[in-house]
Amino acid sequence: MKNLILCLALVVAGCNGGCGGGDGGDGGGGGGGGGGGGGGNNPYTGTWKGDVSGWAVSLAITEATALGNTYAIKGTTTTNKASCFSTGKLNGTITPEAGATLVAESTGGETTIKIEGPVANGKITANVVSESDIEGCAVQNPSVTFTRQ
């Protein structure tokens, strides 16, 4: 009975593990407890790097929040081409079946980088389009591989 009360208390409190077994009644031993919840290795957070037509692009995904089978992505993007895009916010989604749809906007808002493509085995194979008000900063590359570092 003590285990049942403990189990109910843990469920109400949001316990992520299993509950212990019964108390065994008169003379029997109680059952074993359940295992705890799994760790939290998110397959999408971290730094992803790729080369876009000579630009070294780094996607630092700091948040990948699961919403069903889709992950809402937030982070920052940096490039080595500061005249076009030095740093900016990264937002979008990743769905295991559909892939990544990410948008990075430079801090000043003059350049946007769109990244779309499948995600598998620590790689995003993407079509990348950079749209910019700055001359020479609009590029399109249909096959860029971003690799998780």
PDB file of C-alpha atoms in Angstrom:
ATOM      1  CA  MET A   1       0.000   0.000   0.000  1.00  0.00           C
ATOM      2  CA  LYS A   2       2.914   2.348   0.774  1.00  0.00           C
ATOM      3  CA  ASN A   3       4.250   1.843  -2.749  1.00  0.00           C
ATOM      4  CA  LEU A   4       0.871   2.690  -4.283  1.00  0.00           C
ATOM      5  CA  ILE A   5       0.668   5.941  -2.319  1.00  0.00           C
ATOM      6  CA  LEU A   6       4.262   6.790  -3.255  1.00  0.00           C
ATOM      7  CA  CYS A   7       3.545   5.975  -6.883  1.00  0.00           C
ATOM      8  CA  LEU A   8       0.466   8.215  -6.954  1.00  0.00           C
ATOM      9  CA  ALA A   9       2.429  11.026  -5.314  1.00  0.00           C
ATOM     10  CA  LEU A  10       5.164  10.699  -7.936  1.00  0.00           C
ATOM     11  CA  VAL A  11       2.650  10.664 -10.790  1.00  0.00           C
ATOM     12  CA  VAL A  12       0.985  13.810  -9.467  1.00  0.00           C
ATOM     13  CA  ALA A  13       4.421  15.424  -9.052  1.00  0.00           C
ATOM     14  CA  GLY A  14       5.417  14.438 -12.593  1.00  0.00           C
ATOM     15  CA  CYS A  15       7.686  11.454 -11.938  1.00  0.00           C
ATOM     16  CA  ASN A  16       9.363  10.319 -15.160  1.00  0.00           C
ATOM     17  CA  GLY A  17      10.239   6.842 -13.890  1.00  0.00           C
ATOM     18  CA  GLY A  18       8.190   3.768 -13.190  1.00  0.00           C
ATOM     19  CA  CYS A  19       6.486   2.912  -9.928  1.00  0.00           C
ATOM     20  CA  GLY A  20       7.636   0.270  -7.508  1.00  0.00           C
ATOM     21  CA  GLY A  21       5.927  -3.091  -7.272  1.00  0.00           C
ATOM     22  CA  GLY A  22       3.240  -4.046  -4.743  1.00  0.00           C
ATOM     23  CA  ASP A  23       3.963  -4.617  -1.063  1.00  0.00           C
ATOM     24  CA  GLY A  24       3.620  -8.387  -1.391  1.00  0.00           C
ATOM     25  CA  GLY A  25       0.619  -8.751   0.939  1.00  0.00           C
ATOM     26  CA  ASP A  26       1.040 -11.050   3.954  1.00  0.00           C
ATOM     27  CA  GLY A  27       4.418 -12.731   3.836  1.00  0.00           C
ATOM     28  CA  GLY A  28       5.369 -12.031   0.205  1.00  0.00           C
ATOM     29  CA  GLY A  29       8.111  -9.651  -0.865  1.00  0.00           C
ATOM     30  CA  GLY A  30       7.337  -6.511  -2.815  1.00  0.00           C
ATOM     31  CA  GLY A  31       8.006  -6.221  -6.543  1.00  0.00           C
ATOM     32  CA  GLY A  32      10.872  -4.257  -8.079  1.00  0.00           C
ATOM     33  CA  GLY A  33      10.653  -0.625  -9.077  1.00  0.00           C
ATOM     34  CA  GLY A  34      10.542   0.653 -12.657  1.00  0.00           C
ATOM     35  CA  GLY A  35      13.438   2.277 -14.491  1.00  0.00           C
ATOM     36  CA  GLY A  36      13.927   6.001 -14.702  1.00  0.00           C
ATOM     37  CA  GLY A  37      13.333   8.172 -17.744  1.00  0.00           C
ATOM     38  CA  GLY A  38      15.863   8.357 -20.547  1.00  0.00           C
ATOM     39  CA  GLY A  39      18.565  10.969 -20.925  1.00  0.00           C
ATOM     40  CA  GLY A  40      18.114  14.032 -23.060  1.00  0.00           C
ATOM     41  CA  ASN A  41      20.433  13.854 -26.054  1.00  0.00           C
ATOM     42  CA  ASN A  42      18.680  16.019 -28.621  1.00  0.00           C
ATOM     43  CA  PRO A  43      19.726  15.067 -32.164  1.00  0.00           C
ATOM     44  CA  TYR A  44      19.467  18.641 -33.454  1.00  0.00           C
ATOM     45  CA  THR A  45      21.030  20.982 -30.886  1.00  0.00           C
ATOM     46  CA  GLY A  46      24.656  21.908 -31.358  1.00  0.00           C
ATOM     47  CA  THR A  47      26.750  23.464 -34.106  1.00  0.00           C
ATOM     48  CA  TRP A  48      26.261  22.575 -37.776  1.00  0.00           C
ATOM     49  CA  LYS A  49      28.777  23.818 -40.357  1.00  0.00           C
ATOM     50  CA  GLY A  50      28.636  24.076 -44.118  1.00  0.00           C
ATOM     51  CA  ASP A  51      30.178  25.894 -47.080  1.00  0.00           C
ATOM     52  CA  VAL A  52      27.788  27.962 -49.186  1.00  0.00           C
ATOM     53  CA  SER A  53      29.508  29.199 -52.353  1.00  0.00           C
ATOM     54  CA  GLY A  54      32.621  30.192 -50.415  1.00  0.00           C
ATOM     55  CA  TRP A  55      30.790  31.321 -47.284  1.00  0.00           C
ATOM     56  CA  ALA A  56      31.635  29.342 -44.150  1.00  0.00           C
ATOM     57  CA  VAL A  57      28.213  29.160 -42.490  1.00  0.00           C
ATOM     58  CA  SER A  58      27.779  28.027 -38.895  1.00  0.00           C
ATOM     59  CA  LEU A  59      24.352  27.214 -37.444  1.00  0.00           C
ATOM     60  CA  ALA A  60      24.375  27.160 -33.627  1.00  0.00           C
ATOM     61  CA  ILE A  61      21.102  25.452 -32.708  1.00  0.00           C
ATOM     62  CA  THR A  62      20.500  26.224 -29.038  1.00  0.00           C
ATOM     63  CA  GLU A  63      16.873  25.079 -28.796  1.00  0.00           C
ATOM     64  CA  ALA A  64      15.109  22.186 -30.505  1.00  0.00           C
ATOM     65  CA  THR A  65      11.738  21.877 -28.806  1.00  0.00           C
ATOM     66  CA  ALA A  66       9.714  18.781 -29.682  1.00  0.00           C
ATOM     67  CA  LEU A  67       6.149  19.514 -30.776  1.00  0.00           C
ATOM     68  CA  GLY A  68       4.916  16.035 -31.615  1.00  0.00           C
ATOM     69  CA  ASN A  69       7.177  14.807 -34.406  1.00  0.00           C
ATOM     70  CA  THR A  70       8.372  18.314 -35.322  1.00  0.00           C
ATOM     71  CA  TYR A  71      11.147  20.239 -33.598  1.00  0.00           C
ATOM     72  CA  ALA A  72      10.909  24.031 -33.299  1.00  0.00           C
ATOM     73  CA  ILE A  73      14.427  25.360 -33.861  1.00  0.00           C
ATOM     74  CA  LYS A  74      16.041  28.493 -32.422  1.00  0.00           C
ATOM     75  CA  GLY A  75      19.633  29.625 -32.440  1.00  0.00           C
ATOM     76  CA  THR A  76      22.147  31.877 -34.151  1.00  0.00           C
ATOM     77  CA  THR A  77      23.914  31.875 -37.494  1.00  0.00           C
ATOM     78  CA  THR A  78      27.350  33.258 -38.270  1.00  0.00           C
ATOM     79  CA  THR A  79      29.330  33.458 -41.506  1.00  0.00           C
ATOM     80  CA  ASN A  80      32.826  34.467 -42.552  1.00  0.00           C
ATOM     81  CA  LYS A  81      31.382  36.998 -45.009  1.00  0.00           C
ATOM     82  CA  ALA A  82      30.731  39.857 -42.592  1.00  0.00           C
ATOM     83  CA  SER A  83      29.944  42.349 -45.372  1.00  0.00           C
ATOM     84  CA  CYS A  84      26.879  40.234 -46.232  1.00  0.00           C
ATOM     85  CA  PHE A  85      25.974  38.379 -43.047  1.00  0.00           C
ATOM     86  CA  SER A  86      28.035  38.440 -39.873  1.00  0.00           C
ATOM     87  CA  THR A  87      25.584  37.094 -37.304  1.00  0.00           C
ATOM     88  CA  GLY A  88      21.850  36.723 -36.904  1.00  0.00           C
ATOM     89  CA  LYS A  89      18.930  34.776 -35.503  1.00  0.00           C
ATOM     90  CA  LEU A  90      18.070  31.276 -36.701  1.00  0.00           C
ATOM     91  CA  ASN A  91      14.497  29.932 -36.600  1.00  0.00           C
ATOM     92  CA  GLY A  92      12.586  27.119 -38.238  1.00  0.00           C
ATOM     93  CA  THR A  93      11.564  23.508 -37.931  1.00  0.00           C
ATOM     94  CA  ILE A  94      13.053  20.069 -38.371  1.00  0.00           C
ATOM     95  CA  THR A  95      10.857  17.040 -38.956  1.00  0.00           C
ATOM     96  CA  PRO A  96      12.592  13.666 -39.292  1.00  0.00           C
ATOM     97  CA  GLU A  97      10.474  12.710 -42.336  1.00  0.00           C
ATOM     98  CA  ALA A  98      10.263  16.104 -44.063  1.00  0.00           C
ATOM     99  CA  GLY A  99      13.657  17.575 -43.155  1.00  0.00           C
ATOM    100  CA  ALA A 100      14.779  21.056 -42.184  1.00  0.00           C
ATOM    101  CA  THR A 101      13.185  24.376 -43.021  1.00  0.00           C
ATOM    102  CA  LEU A 102      15.394  27.036 -41.451  1.00  0.00           C
ATOM    103  CA  VAL A 103      15.654  30.798 -41.898  1.00  0.00           C
ATOM    104  CA  ALA A 104      18.520  32.966 -40.675  1.00  0.00           C
ATOM    105  CA  GLU A 105      18.164  36.733 -40.709  1.00  0.00           C
ATOM    106  CA  SER A 106      21.154  39.009 -40.262  1.00  0.00           C
ATOM    107  CA  THR A 107      21.134  41.342 -37.277  1.00  0.00           C
ATOM    108  CA  GLY A 108      20.581  44.367 -39.518  1.00  0.00           C
ATOM    109  CA  GLY A 109      17.874  42.563 -41.498  1.00  0.00           C
ATOM    110  CA  GLU A 110      19.494  43.134 -44.893  1.00  0.00           C
ATOM    111  CA  THR A 111      20.328  39.475 -45.615  1.00  0.00           C
ATOM    112  CA  THR A 112      18.240  36.330 -45.175  1.00  0.00           C
ATOM    113  CA  ILE A 113      19.542  32.784 -45.611  1.00  0.00           C
ATOM    114  CA  LYS A 114      16.984  30.037 -46.275  1.00  0.00           C
ATOM    115  CA  ILE A 115      17.995  26.406 -45.736  1.00  0.00           C
ATOM    116  CA  GLU A 116      15.729  23.531 -46.809  1.00  0.00           C
ATOM    117  CA  GLY A 117      16.485  19.847 -47.123  1.00  0.00           C
ATOM    118  CA  PRO A 118      16.533  16.384 -45.593  1.00  0.00           C
ATOM    119  CA  VAL A 119      18.219  15.626 -42.271  1.00  0.00           C
ATOM    120  CA  ALA A 120      19.904  12.267 -41.622  1.00  0.00           C
ATOM    121  CA  ASN A 121      22.931  10.899 -39.780  1.00  0.00           C
ATOM    122  CA  GLY A 122      24.096  14.261 -38.447  1.00  0.00           C
ATOM    123  CA  LYS A 123      23.880  15.993 -41.831  1.00  0.00           C
ATOM    124  CA  ILE A 124      21.503  18.456 -43.457  1.00  0.00           C
ATOM    125  CA  THR A 125      21.701  18.224 -47.254  1.00  0.00           C
ATOM    126  CA  ALA A 126      20.103  21.467 -48.270  1.00  0.00           C
ATOM    127  CA  ASN A 127      19.150  23.906 -50.936  1.00  0.00           C
ATOM    128  CA  VAL A 128      20.450  27.242 -49.644  1.00  0.00           C
ATOM    129  CA  VAL A 129      19.269  30.624 -50.878  1.00  0.00           C
ATOM    130  CA  SER A 130      20.643  33.931 -49.634  1.00  0.00           C
ATOM    131  CA  GLU A 131      18.476  36.964 -50.361  1.00  0.00           C
ATOM    132  CA  SER A 132      20.051  40.346 -49.753  1.00  0.00           C
ATOM    133  CA  ASP A 133      19.748  44.072 -50.323  1.00  0.00           C
ATOM    134  CA  ILE A 134      23.561  44.169 -50.449  1.00  0.00           C
ATOM    135  CA  GLU A 135      25.162  43.787 -53.878  1.00  0.00           C
ATOM    136  CA  GLY A 136      26.985  40.481 -54.343  1.00  0.00           C
ATOM    137  CA  CYS A 137      25.376  38.844 -51.311  1.00  0.00           C
ATOM    138  CA  ALA A 138      22.502  37.023 -53.016  1.00  0.00           C
ATOM    139  CA  VAL A 139      23.538  33.425 -53.694  1.00  0.00           C
ATOM    140  CA  GLN A 140      21.855  30.118 -54.417  1.00  0.00           C
ATOM    141  CA  ASN A 141      23.437  26.713 -53.954  1.00  0.00           C
ATOM    142  CA  PRO A 142      21.230  23.648 -54.484  1.00  0.00           C
ATOM    143  CA  SER A 143      23.478  21.162 -52.704  1.00  0.00           C
ATOM    144  CA  VAL A 144      25.094  22.193 -49.434  1.00  0.00           C
ATOM    145  CA  THR A 145      25.901  19.736 -46.660  1.00  0.00           C
ATOM    146  CA  PHE A 146      25.792  21.010 -43.095  1.00  0.00           C
ATOM    147  CA  THR A 147      27.503  18.598 -40.710  1.00  0.00           C
ATOM    148  CA  ARG A 148      26.804  18.474 -36.996  1.00  0.00           C
ATOM    149  CA  GLN A 149      30.041  19.077 -35.101  1.00  0.00           C
TER     150      GLN A 149
END
